[in-house]
Coordinates of C-alpha atoms in Angstrom, one line a residue:
Chain A
M1 CA -15.6 28.1 -43.7
N2 CA -12.4 26.2 -43.0
D3 CA -12.0 25.4 -46.6
E4 CA -12.8 28.9 -47.3
I5 CA -9.9 30.1 -45.3
Q6 CA -7.4 27.5 -46.8
E7 CA -8.5 28.4 -50.2
Q8 CA -7.7 32.0 -49.8
A9 CA -4.3 31.1 -48.1
V10 CA -3.6 28.8 -51.1
A11 CA -4.7 31.6 -53.7
S12 CA -2.4 33.9 -52.4
T13 CA 0.8 31.7 -52.8
T14 CA 1.4 33.4 -56.2
P15 CA 3.5 36.4 -55.8
S16 CA 1.0 39.0 -56.9
A17 CA -1.8 38.1 -54.3
S18 CA 0.5 38.1 -51.5
D19 CA 1.7 41.6 -52.2
D20 CA -1.7 42.7 -52.6
Y21 CA -2.2 41.5 -49.0
A22 CA 1.2 42.6 -47.4
V23 CA 0.8 43.8 -43.7
P24 CA 1.0 47.4 -43.5
D25 CA 4.1 49.0 -42.4
D26 CA 2.8 50.9 -39.4
L27 CA 1.2 47.8 -38.2
F28 CA 2.3 47.1 -34.6
I29 CA 2.8 43.4 -33.9
P30 CA 3.3 42.3 -30.2
P31 CA 6.5 40.9 -30.1
D32 CA 4.8 38.0 -27.8
A33 CA 2.3 37.3 -30.2
L34 CA 5.1 36.7 -33.0
I35 CA 6.4 34.1 -30.5
V36 CA 3.2 32.3 -30.0
I37 CA 2.7 31.8 -33.7
L38 CA 6.4 30.7 -34.2
E39 CA 6.4 28.4 -31.6
A40 CA 3.1 26.9 -32.6
F41 CA 5.1 24.4 -34.8
E42 CA 8.5 22.9 -33.8
G43 CA 9.7 23.0 -37.2
P44 CA 8.9 21.6 -40.7
L45 CA 8.5 18.0 -39.5
D46 CA 6.2 18.9 -36.9
L47 CA 4.2 20.9 -39.3
L48 CA 3.9 18.3 -41.6
L49 CA 3.1 15.8 -39.1
Y50 CA 0.2 17.9 -37.9
L51 CA -1.3 18.1 -41.4
I52 CA -0.9 14.6 -41.9
R53 CA -2.6 13.5 -38.9
R54 CA -5.2 16.1 -39.1
K55 CA -6.6 15.0 -42.3
N56 CA -6.3 11.2 -41.3
L57 CA -3.7 10.6 -44.0
D58 CA -1.5 7.3 -44.3
I59 CA 1.7 8.3 -43.2
L60 CA 3.2 5.4 -45.2
D61 CA 1.4 6.7 -48.4
I62 CA 1.4 10.2 -48.2
P63 CA -0.4 12.2 -51.0
V64 CA 2.6 14.6 -51.8
A65 CA 0.8 16.9 -53.9
E66 CA -2.1 17.5 -51.0
V67 CA 0.4 17.9 -48.1
T68 CA 2.5 20.1 -50.2
E69 CA -0.1 22.5 -50.9
Q70 CA -1.1 22.6 -47.3
Y71 CA 2.4 23.2 -46.2
M72 CA 2.9 26.1 -48.6
A73 CA -0.2 27.6 -47.4
Y74 CA 1.1 27.8 -43.8
I75 CA 4.4 29.0 -45.0
D76 CA 2.6 31.7 -46.9
V77 CA 0.5 32.6 -43.7
L78 CA 3.9 33.1 -41.9
T79 CA 5.4 35.1 -44.7
S80 CA 2.5 37.4 -44.7
L81 CA 2.9 38.0 -41.0
R82 CA 6.4 39.2 -41.9
L83 CA 7.7 36.5 -39.7
E84 CA 11.4 35.5 -40.4
L85 CA 10.9 31.9 -41.3
A86 CA 13.6 29.5 -39.9
G87 CA 15.6 28.2 -43.1
D88 CA 14.4 24.5 -42.2
Y89 CA 10.9 25.3 -43.5
L90 CA 12.3 26.5 -46.8
V91 CA 14.6 23.5 -47.1
M92 CA 11.4 21.4 -46.7
A93 CA 9.4 23.2 -49.0
A94 CA 11.9 22.6 -51.7
T95 CA 12.1 19.0 -50.7
L96 CA 8.1 18.6 -50.9
A97 CA 8.4 20.5 -54.2
E98 CA 10.9 17.9 -55.5
L99 CA 9.1 14.8 -54.3
K100 CA 6.2 16.0 -56.0
S101 CA 7.7 16.5 -59.3
R102 CA 9.2 13.0 -58.8
M103 CA 6.0 11.3 -57.9
L104 CA 4.5 12.6 -61.4
L105 CA 7.4 10.9 -63.2
P106 CA 6.2 7.4 -64.6
R107 CA 8.2 4.7 -63.1
K108 CA 8.9 1.5 -65.0
S109 CA 7.4 -1.5 -63.5
D110 CA 10.5 -3.7 -63.7
E111 CA 12.6 -1.2 -62.0
A112 CA 10.0 -0.7 -59.4
E113 CA 11.4 -3.1 -56.9
E114 CA 15.0 -1.9 -57.2
E115 CA 14.1 1.9 -56.9
E116 CA 13.3 3.3 -53.7
D117 CA 10.0 5.2 -53.0
P118 CA 11.1 8.7 -53.1
R119 CA 9.1 9.3 -50.3
A120 CA 10.8 6.8 -48.0
E121 CA 13.4 9.1 -46.6
L122 CA 10.7 11.5 -45.4
V123 CA 8.6 8.8 -44.1
R124 CA 11.4 7.7 -41.9
R125 CA 12.2 11.0 -40.8
L126 CA 8.6 11.6 -40.0
L127 CA 8.1 8.3 -38.0
E128 CA 11.4 9.0 -36.0
Y129 CA 10.4 12.4 -35.1
E130 CA 6.9 11.4 -33.8
V131 CA 8.3 8.8 -31.6
F132 CA 10.5 11.4 -29.9
Q133 CA 7.5 13.9 -29.9
K134 CA 5.4 11.3 -28.0
A135 CA 8.4 10.5 -25.8
A136 CA 8.8 14.2 -25.0
E137 CA 5.2 14.0 -24.0
E138 CA 5.4 11.2 -21.7
I139 CA 8.5 12.9 -20.3
D140 CA 6.4 16.0 -19.7
E141 CA 3.8 13.7 -17.8
L142 CA 6.2 12.1 -15.3
P143 CA 5.6 13.2 -11.7
R144 CA 8.0 16.0 -11.3
V145 CA 9.6 17.8 -8.4
D146 CA 7.5 20.8 -7.1
R147 CA 4.4 20.0 -9.3
D148 CA 3.5 16.3 -8.3
I149 CA 6.3 15.7 -5.8
F150 CA 7.0 17.8 -2.7
I151 CA 10.4 17.0 -0.9
A152 CA 9.9 16.9 2.9
Q153 CA 12.4 19.6 4.4
V154 CA 12.7 21.2 7.7
D155 CA 14.7 23.9 8.8
R156 CA 18.2 24.2 10.4
S157 CA 18.0 24.8 13.9
D158 CA 18.7 28.4 15.0
V159 CA 22.2 27.2 16.7
P160 CA 24.5 28.0 13.8
V161 CA 26.5 25.6 11.9
E162 CA 30.2 26.2 11.4
I163 CA 30.5 26.7 7.9
D164 CA 33.3 28.2 5.7
P165 CA 31.7 30.0 2.8
P166 CA 33.3 29.5 -0.8
K167 CA 35.2 32.9 -2.1
V168 CA 33.8 35.0 -4.9
E169 CA 35.4 37.7 -6.8
L170 CA 33.5 40.7 -8.0
R171 CA 34.6 39.8 -11.5
E172 CA 32.9 36.6 -11.1
L173 CA 29.8 38.4 -10.2
L174 CA 30.1 40.7 -13.4
I175 CA 30.4 37.8 -15.8
A176 CA 27.4 36.1 -14.1
F177 CA 25.1 39.2 -14.7
T178 CA 26.5 39.7 -18.3
E179 CA 25.5 36.1 -19.0
V180 CA 22.1 36.5 -17.4
L181 CA 21.5 39.6 -19.7
E182 CA 22.9 38.1 -22.7
R183 CA 20.6 35.1 -22.2
D184 CA 17.6 37.1 -21.4
K185 CA 18.2 39.0 -24.6
M186 CA 18.1 35.7 -26.6
R187 CA 15.0 35.0 -25.2
R188 CA 13.3 38.3 -25.8
P189 CA 12.2 39.6 -29.2
H190 CA 13.6 42.8 -30.2
P191 CA 11.4 45.5 -28.6
I192 CA 9.3 47.6 -31.1
D193 CA 8.7 51.0 -30.3
I194 CA 5.6 52.0 -32.7
E195 CA 2.3 51.2 -31.2
S196 CA -0.7 51.1 -33.3
L197 CA -4.3 51.4 -32.0
S198 CA -5.8 48.8 -34.4
I199 CA -5.0 46.0 -32.3
R200 CA -6.1 47.5 -29.2
E201 CA -9.4 48.4 -30.9
R202 CA -9.8 45.1 -32.3
M203 CA -9.4 43.5 -28.9
T204 CA -12.3 45.7 -27.4
N205 CA -14.5 44.9 -30.4
L206 CA -13.5 41.0 -29.7
L207 CA -14.7 41.3 -26.2
T208 CA -17.8 43.0 -27.1
Q209 CA -18.7 40.3 -29.4
L210 CA -18.0 37.7 -26.7
A211 CA -20.1 39.6 -24.1
N212 CA -23.0 39.9 -26.4
R213 CA -22.8 36.2 -27.0
D214 CA -22.8 34.7 -23.8
G215 CA -20.9 31.5 -23.7
Y216 CA -18.6 30.1 -26.1
V217 CA -18.3 31.5 -29.7
S218 CA -16.5 29.5 -32.5
F219 CA -13.1 30.8 -33.4
L220 CA -13.8 31.0 -37.1
E221 CA -16.9 33.1 -36.3
L222 CA -14.6 35.7 -34.8
F223 CA -13.1 36.6 -38.4
D224 CA -14.9 38.7 -40.6
H225 CA -14.7 37.2 -44.0
T226 CA -15.6 40.4 -46.0
E227 CA -12.5 41.9 -44.5
S228 CA -9.2 41.9 -46.1
R229 CA -6.6 39.2 -45.2
E230 CA -5.0 42.2 -43.0
G231 CA -8.0 42.5 -41.0
A232 CA -8.1 38.7 -40.2
V233 CA -4.2 39.0 -39.1
V234 CA -5.2 42.0 -36.8
T235 CA -8.1 39.9 -35.5
L236 CA -5.7 37.1 -34.5
L237 CA -3.1 39.1 -33.0
A238 CA -5.9 40.7 -30.8
L239 CA -7.0 37.5 -29.9
L240 CA -3.7 36.3 -29.0
E241 CA -2.9 39.5 -26.8
L242 CA -6.2 38.7 -25.1
I243 CA -5.0 35.2 -24.5
R244 CA -1.8 36.3 -23.0
D245 CA -3.5 38.8 -20.8
S246 CA -5.8 35.7 -19.8
V247 CA -8.8 37.8 -20.4
V248 CA -10.1 35.2 -22.9
S249 CA -9.5 31.3 -23.1
V250 CA -9.5 29.1 -25.9
I251 CA -11.0 25.5 -25.6
Q252 CA -10.7 22.6 -27.9
H253 CA -12.1 19.1 -26.9
G254 CA -9.6 17.1 -28.8
S255 CA -7.2 17.4 -31.6
Y256 CA -8.5 18.7 -34.8
E257 CA -12.0 19.8 -33.1
P258 CA -13.4 22.9 -33.6
I259 CA -12.1 25.7 -31.6
F260 CA -13.8 27.8 -29.2
V261 CA -13.5 31.2 -27.4
T262 CA -14.9 32.2 -24.2
R263 CA -14.4 35.0 -21.5
A264 CA -12.1 33.8 -18.9
H265 CA -13.6 33.1 -15.8
S266 CA -12.0 35.6 -13.4
S267 CA -11.3 33.4 -10.4
G268 CA -10.2 36.2 -8.0
Chain B
M1 CA -15.4 16.7 8.0
M2 CA -12.1 15.5 8.9
E3 CA -10.8 13.4 11.6
L4 CA -8.0 14.3 13.9
N5 CA -5.5 12.0 12.7
E6 CA -6.1 13.2 9.1
V7 CA -5.7 16.8 10.4
R8 CA -2.7 16.0 12.3
R9 CA -0.9 14.4 8.9
A10 CA -1.9 17.2 6.6
V11 CA -0.8 19.6 9.2
E12 CA 2.8 18.0 9.2
A13 CA 2.6 17.7 5.4
L14 CA 2.0 21.3 5.1
L15 CA 4.7 22.1 7.9
L16 CA 7.1 19.9 5.6
V17 CA 6.6 21.8 2.3
A18 CA 6.1 25.2 3.5
E19 CA 9.1 27.6 3.2
D20 CA 8.1 30.0 5.9
P21 CA 6.3 29.0 9.3
L22 CA 2.6 28.9 9.2
S23 CA 0.3 30.4 11.6
R24 CA -2.8 28.5 13.4
T25 CA -4.9 30.9 11.1
Q26 CA -3.0 29.9 7.7
L27 CA -3.1 26.3 8.7
A28 CA -7.0 26.4 9.5
G29 CA -7.4 28.4 6.1
L30 CA -5.4 25.8 4.1
L31 CA -7.3 22.7 5.3
K32 CA -10.7 24.4 5.0
E33 CA -13.1 22.6 3.0
H34 CA -16.7 23.9 1.9
D35 CA -18.8 22.6 4.8
E36 CA -16.1 22.9 7.5
D37 CA -17.1 24.0 10.8
E38 CA -14.6 26.6 11.5
S39 CA -14.4 26.5 15.2
N40 CA -14.1 22.8 14.9
L41 CA -11.3 23.0 12.6
S42 CA -9.3 25.5 14.8
A43 CA -9.6 22.9 17.6
L44 CA -8.3 20.0 15.5
V45 CA -5.5 22.2 14.3
E46 CA -4.4 23.2 17.7
Q47 CA -4.8 19.4 18.9
S48 CA -2.7 18.5 16.0
L49 CA 0.0 20.7 16.7
E50 CA 0.2 19.5 20.2
L51 CA 0.4 15.9 19.0
I52 CA 3.1 16.6 16.5
K53 CA 5.1 18.6 19.2
A54 CA 4.6 15.5 21.7
D55 CA 5.4 12.9 18.9
C56 CA 8.6 14.8 17.6
S57 CA 10.5 14.0 20.7
E58 CA 11.2 10.7 19.3
R59 CA 12.0 12.1 16.0
A60 CA 15.0 14.0 14.5
Y61 CA 13.1 17.4 14.0
E62 CA 11.0 19.6 16.7
L63 CA 8.1 21.7 16.1
V64 CA 8.8 25.2 17.0
E65 CA 6.8 28.3 17.3
V66 CA 8.4 31.3 16.2
G67 CA 7.0 35.1 15.2
S68 CA 4.7 34.4 12.5
G69 CA 3.9 30.8 13.3
F70 CA 5.0 27.2 13.3
R71 CA 7.8 25.4 11.8
L72 CA 9.6 22.4 12.1
Q73 CA 13.3 22.5 12.5
V74 CA 16.1 19.8 13.1
R75 CA 17.1 19.4 16.9
P76 CA 20.7 21.1 17.4
E77 CA 21.9 17.6 18.6
F78 CA 22.4 16.8 14.8
N79 CA 24.4 19.9 14.0
K80 CA 27.7 18.0 14.2
W81 CA 26.6 15.6 11.3
I82 CA 24.8 18.6 9.2
G83 CA 27.8 20.7 9.7
K84 CA 29.7 18.0 8.0
L85 CA 27.2 17.8 5.2
W86 CA 27.5 21.4 4.7
M87 CA 31.4 21.3 4.5
Q88 CA 30.9 18.8 1.9
R89 CA 29.2 21.1 -0.4
P90 CA 31.2 22.2 -3.5
R91 CA 33.8 24.7 -2.7
Q92 CA 32.4 26.9 -5.2
Y93 CA 29.0 28.9 -5.5
S94 CA 27.1 27.7 -8.5
R95 CA 26.1 29.9 -11.1
A96 CA 22.5 29.9 -10.3
L97 CA 23.7 31.7 -6.9
L98 CA 26.0 33.9 -8.5
E99 CA 23.5 35.2 -11.3
T100 CA 20.8 35.6 -8.7
L101 CA 23.2 37.8 -6.5
A102 CA 24.2 39.7 -9.3
L103 CA 20.5 40.4 -10.3
I104 CA 19.8 41.5 -6.7
A105 CA 22.6 43.7 -6.6
Y106 CA 22.0 45.5 -9.9
R107 CA 18.1 45.5 -9.9
Q108 CA 17.3 45.7 -6.3
P109 CA 14.7 46.0 -4.8
I110 CA 13.7 42.9 -6.9
T111 CA 11.6 39.9 -6.1
R112 CA 12.2 36.2 -6.6
G113 CA 9.6 36.1 -9.5
E114 CA 11.3 38.8 -11.3
I115 CA 14.7 37.1 -10.9
E116 CA 13.2 34.0 -12.4
Q117 CA 11.8 36.0 -15.1
V118 CA 15.0 37.2 -16.4
R119 CA 17.0 33.9 -15.7
G120 CA 14.2 32.0 -17.3
V121 CA 14.7 29.2 -14.7
S122 CA 13.2 29.1 -11.2
V123 CA 15.1 29.9 -8.5
S124 CA 15.5 27.7 -5.3
S125 CA 14.6 28.9 -1.9
Y126 CA 17.8 27.4 -1.0
T127 CA 19.8 29.8 -3.1
I128 CA 17.8 32.8 -1.4
R129 CA 18.4 31.0 1.9
T130 CA 22.2 30.7 1.4
L131 CA 22.6 34.4 0.0
I132 CA 20.7 35.3 3.4
D133 CA 22.9 33.4 5.6
R134 CA 26.1 34.7 3.8
G135 CA 24.9 38.1 5.0
W136 CA 24.9 39.6 1.4
I137 CA 21.0 39.9 1.0
R138 CA 18.4 40.9 3.0
E139 CA 14.6 41.1 2.8
L140 CA 13.3 44.4 2.3
G141 CA 9.5 43.8 2.6
A142 CA 6.7 42.8 0.6
K143 CA 5.9 44.1 -2.6
D144 CA 2.3 45.5 -3.3
L145 CA 1.3 42.7 -5.8
P146 CA -1.0 39.8 -5.4
G147 CA 0.6 37.3 -3.2
R148 CA 2.7 40.1 -1.6
P149 CA 6.0 38.6 -2.8
M150 CA 9.3 39.5 -0.9
M151 CA 11.7 42.0 -2.3
Y152 CA 15.4 41.5 -1.8
G153 CA 18.3 43.7 -1.7
T154 CA 22.1 43.9 -0.8
T155 CA 23.7 44.5 2.5
R156 CA 26.4 46.6 4.0
S157 CA 28.3 43.3 4.1
F158 CA 27.9 42.5 0.4
L159 CA 29.6 46.1 -0.3
D160 CA 32.0 45.2 2.4
Y161 CA 33.0 41.7 0.8
F162 CA 33.3 42.9 -2.8
N163 CA 35.3 46.2 -1.6
L164 CA 32.8 48.5 -2.5
K165 CA 31.7 51.7 -0.8
T166 CA 28.2 52.4 -2.4
L167 CA 26.6 50.3 -5.0
D168 CA 27.3 53.0 -7.3
D169 CA 30.5 51.6 -7.5
L170 CA 29.4 48.6 -9.2
P171 CA 30.6 48.8 -13.0
P172 CA 27.8 50.3 -14.8
L173 CA 25.7 48.2 -17.1
H174 CA 26.4 49.9 -20.5
E175 CA 29.9 48.9 -20.1
L176 CA 29.0 45.5 -19.5
Q177 CA 27.0 45.1 -22.6
S178 CA 29.0 45.8 -25.5
P179 CA 31.9 43.4 -24.9
A180 CA 29.6 40.6 -24.1
N181 CA 27.7 41.4 -27.4
D182 CA 31.1 41.1 -29.3
I183 CA 31.5 37.6 -27.6
V184 CA 28.0 36.3 -28.4
D185 CA 28.6 37.2 -32.1
S186 CA 31.9 35.6 -32.3
V187 CA 30.3 32.4 -31.0
T188 CA 27.4 32.4 -33.2
Q189 CA 29.6 32.9 -36.4
Chain C
M1 CA 30.8 3.5 18.2
M2 CA 26.9 4.6 17.6
E3 CA 23.8 2.7 18.2
L4 CA 21.1 1.8 15.7
N5 CA 18.8 4.2 17.0
E6 CA 21.1 6.9 16.9
V7 CA 22.0 6.2 13.5
R8 CA 18.6 6.2 12.4
R9 CA 18.0 9.6 13.9
A10 CA 20.9 11.2 12.4
V11 CA 19.8 9.5 8.9
E12 CA 16.7 11.0 9.2
A13 CA 18.3 14.6 10.2
L14 CA 20.4 14.6 7.2
L15 CA 17.8 13.3 4.9
L16 CA 15.4 16.4 6.1
V17 CA 17.9 18.8 5.8
A18 CA 20.0 18.1 2.5
E19 CA 18.9 19.8 -0.4
D20 CA 19.4 16.9 -2.7
P21 CA 19.2 13.0 -2.2
L22 CA 21.9 11.1 -0.1
S23 CA 23.4 8.0 -1.3
R24 CA 24.1 5.3 1.0
T25 CA 27.9 6.0 0.8
Q26 CA 27.5 9.6 1.1
L27 CA 25.3 8.9 4.2
A28 CA 28.1 6.4 5.8
G29 CA 30.7 9.0 5.0
L30 CA 29.0 11.7 6.8
L31 CA 28.5 9.6 9.8
K32 CA 31.7 8.1 10.3
E33 CA 33.7 9.0 13.3
H34 CA 37.4 8.1 13.7
D35 CA 37.2 4.8 15.2
E36 CA 34.1 3.4 13.2
D37 CA 34.2 0.2 11.7
E38 CA 33.1 0.9 8.1
S39 CA 31.5 -2.3 7.0
N40 CA 29.4 -2.1 10.5
L41 CA 28.4 1.5 9.8
S42 CA 27.2 0.5 6.4
A43 CA 24.9 -1.9 7.8
L44 CA 23.5 0.4 10.3
V45 CA 22.8 2.9 7.6
E46 CA 21.1 0.1 5.6
Q47 CA 19.1 -0.8 8.5
S48 CA 18.3 2.5 9.5
L49 CA 16.8 3.2 6.0
E50 CA 14.9 0.1 6.3
L51 CA 13.5 1.6 9.6
I52 CA 12.7 4.7 8.2
K53 CA 10.8 3.4 5.3
A54 CA 8.6 1.1 7.6
D55 CA 8.2 3.9 10.1
C56 CA 7.1 6.6 7.8
S57 CA 3.8 4.6 7.0
E58 CA 2.3 6.4 9.8
R59 CA 3.9 9.8 8.7
A60 CA 3.2 12.5 6.2
Y61 CA 6.1 11.6 4.3
E62 CA 7.8 8.4 2.8
L63 CA 11.3 7.5 1.7
V64 CA 12.0 7.2 -1.9
E65 CA 15.0 6.1 -3.9
V66 CA 16.0 8.3 -6.8
G67 CA 18.8 8.5 -9.3
S68 CA 21.2 10.1 -6.9
G69 CA 20.0 8.4 -3.7
F70 CA 17.2 8.8 -0.9
R71 CA 15.1 11.5 -0.2
L72 CA 11.8 12.1 1.9
Q73 CA 8.9 13.1 0.0
V74 CA 5.7 14.3 1.3
R75 CA 3.2 11.4 0.4
P76 CA 0.9 12.2 -2.8
E77 CA -2.2 12.1 -0.8
F78 CA -1.4 15.5 0.6
N79 CA -0.9 17.2 -2.6
K80 CA -4.4 18.6 -2.5
W81 CA -3.5 20.7 0.4
I82 CA -0.1 21.6 -0.7
G83 CA -1.4 22.9 -3.7
K84 CA -3.2 25.8 -1.8
L85 CA -0.1 26.5 -0.3
W86 CA 2.3 26.4 -3.2
M87 CA 1.6 29.4 -4.8
Q88 CA 4.1 29.2 -7.4
R89 CA 3.0 27.9 -10.7
P90 CA 4.7 24.9 -11.6
R91 CA 7.0 25.7 -14.6
Q92 CA 5.8 24.7 -18.2
Y93 CA 8.5 23.7 -20.4
S94 CA 8.3 24.3 -24.0
R95 CA 8.3 21.6 -26.6
A96 CA 11.5 22.5 -28.1
L97 CA 13.1 21.9 -24.6
L98 CA 11.2 18.5 -23.9
E99 CA 11.9 17.2 -27.2
T100 CA 15.6 17.9 -27.1
L101 CA 15.6 16.2 -23.5
A102 CA 13.9 13.5 -24.8
L103 CA 16.3 12.8 -27.3
I104 CA 19.2 13.3 -25.2
A105 CA 17.8 10.9 -22.6
Y106 CA 17.0 8.1 -25.1
R107 CA 20.0 8.5 -27.5
Q108 CA 22.7 9.5 -25.1
P109 CA 25.6 10.2 -25.9
I110 CA 24.2 12.4 -28.6
T111 CA 25.5 15.7 -30.5
R112 CA 23.4 18.7 -31.3
G113 CA 23.7 17.8 -34.9
E114 CA 22.0 14.6 -34.3
I115 CA 19.2 16.1 -32.4
E116 CA 18.7 18.7 -35.0
Q117 CA 18.6 15.8 -37.6
V118 CA 15.9 14.2 -35.8
R119 CA 14.0 17.3 -35.0
G120 CA 14.3 18.9 -38.3
V121 CA 15.0 22.1 -37.1
S122 CA 18.2 23.8 -35.2
V123 CA 18.5 23.5 -31.7
S124 CA 19.0 26.9 -30.0
S125 CA 21.8 27.3 -27.5
Y126 CA 19.4 28.7 -25.5
T127 CA 17.8 25.3 -24.8
I128 CA 20.9 23.2 -24.4
R129 CA 22.0 26.1 -21.9
T130 CA 18.7 25.9 -20.1
L131 CA 19.1 22.1 -20.0
I132 CA 22.7 22.5 -18.4
D133 CA 21.6 25.4 -16.2
R134 CA 18.8 23.3 -14.8
G135 CA 21.3 20.4 -14.0
W136 CA 19.6 17.9 -16.3
I137 CA 22.4 17.3 -19.0
R138 CA 25.8 17.7 -19.1
E139 CA 28.6 17.6 -22.0
L140 CA 30.1 14.3 -22.0
G141 CA 33.3 15.3 -24.2
A142 CA 33.8 15.9 -27.9
K143 CA 32.8 13.1 -30.5
D144 CA 35.6 12.1 -32.9
L145 CA 34.2 13.6 -35.8
P146 CA 35.2 16.7 -38.1
G147 CA 34.6 19.8 -36.1
R148 CA 34.7 17.7 -32.8
P149 CA 30.9 18.1 -31.6
M150 CA 30.1 18.1 -28.0
M151 CA 28.0 15.1 -27.0
Y152 CA 25.4 15.3 -24.5
G153 CA 24.0 13.2 -21.6
T154 CA 21.4 13.3 -18.8
T155 CA 22.6 13.7 -15.1
R156 CA 21.4 12.1 -11.9
S157 CA 19.7 15.5 -11.2
F158 CA 17.8 14.8 -14.3
L159 CA 16.6 11.3 -12.6
D160 CA 16.0 13.1 -9.3
Y161 CA 13.7 15.7 -10.8
F162 CA 11.6 13.2 -12.5
N163 CA 11.5 10.9 -9.8
L164 CA 13.4 8.1 -11.8
K165 CA 15.9 5.6 -10.2
T166 CA 17.8 4.7 -13.3
L167 CA 17.3 5.4 -17.2
D168 CA 15.7 2.0 -17.6
D169 CA 12.5 3.8 -15.8
L170 CA 11.9 6.0 -18.4
P171 CA 8.7 5.2 -20.4
P172 CA 9.5 2.9 -23.1
L173 CA 9.5 4.5 -26.6
H174 CA 6.4 4.1 -28.7
E175 CA 8.1 2.5 -31.9
L176 CA 4.4 0.8 -32.4
Q177 CA 5.0 1.2 -35.9
S178 CA 8.0 -0.4 -35.0
P179 CA 11.1 -0.8 -36.5
A180 CA 11.1 2.4 -38.8
N181 CA 13.2 0.3 -41.1
D182 CA 10.7 -2.2 -41.8
I183 CA 7.9 0.5 -42.7
V184 CA 10.9 2.2 -44.9
D185 CA 11.0 -1.3 -46.6
S186 CA 7.2 -1.8 -46.7
V187 CA 7.1 1.9 -48.4
T188 CA 9.8 0.9 -51.1
Q189 CA 8.0 -2.1 -52.0

């Protein structure tokens, strides 16, 4: 099933195919859903590392053709969701394409030792990035104030302490507020006013599907393969909405393991 | 089943972390385990509070009962040192504090959670406390939401300090937004 | 001239009220009176810290030294109860933010361009701004390069927040496949 999806994705890398499956103009994509998709990967290196690790490929001997194909398939999915891709992804796509072609060129054996493997630079970057990816995970796990560490504090007594508070001008307050709003805007996707029923409808369908099948349902089973690519996109977005609203939860027992979906337990 | 000493230390820990006073009922509720006998637990909490009260005589803080429950506060005899600590603090309010104040001024009534949502970082109780102490904001009552979060608004003395007659005298938002956009644009280019 | 017991209680009071950790120097500075002999006072502060540390074994909190000084923390064994009290969900940080923070922590001083080079993707101003707002990183000055890019490093508050005393306490980098150079060499052969 997995392969099927991939083949579909790969097949549509040709322009004509992706035109056929273009997302309709009136499709409302919730801005939050886009953020979820975009944040799935932290850029091209992250995506590449994922593709390599998922297939247990040797990072020191990357099969460039295979990885490039998968990379392009993902880019294509993003494009079909009409996500504006960071330029970095496209630069990487070009780099991979170039690598692929260079790998095809025969290398003279006597020059081999002099000539650097065309993949060396990419490998170095992937390894370096991976080191910091792990470091970031470890920092996240360090005991942290207000999560694992609680500061012991007592109140000041009711007897007032003499203090001379700093002065503030109205101007400073306004600047502060402007900055808050600006920052808030940077974080928020631009609002889209058109609402389409298709995702709401699909959310209901998904919930019915989950209710009929007590317990866990495989993520892949939720997609109807007889449907168009557009249908799959709507299902995905509906699922993301449900996850965001904590109506369903998604479970994966480990990296690269199958994904299951279940009704979230109402804890309250 | 917990022992008295265990309960005593847990009560102390809870009081040291709680932002607001905790009542007997709240304390017992927090310490309740599945099989706990409630009346026994209440008795243990009561005894713990007595123990902490007695025990604190040796310490820098004391257990005080106020309207909504118990809290630990520093003994007034140490105010001399604490005053110095306060004086040493920066002579300027932090940006976090000013932004929080600005949000409360423009968006009141607003909860701490709502402020955090806009600012994207958490708002410390210290910031809220400082603003209340300064007399610029006040609690407006709990919002009808799960957890009943407190709503905040500005005070009369906030208006006085900034020389405003009413909140309507705050510069309107749309005026603020356009110049800022220009700044952001010019920075990103 | 203060007695040891008086200093000990004052130190405890200050630590319990202060927003941020207090260093030995800060504590001594706060407790200094006109006629105080400084070296004597430092010794008293040092002894007080020792006493508090020893004394706390019976209590719900403990004295911990982090980047910017000493603070009193509730012992982790009580987290079980505190979790029920602490309604605020702990904040989740995005991978973008954590990776940027990790690069700054391990490679400081580092410019935004250098971070982008490793991550392979541009670092948003929002990320940098959030890290500065949280007080975890700061600008260290411009690098002597074309465009004079700003260099960043971590702060003491970063150490405090993650319960670290110095940067050496950071988990070691997993350069297991170590030195990247060797690998690149082996690839090239």
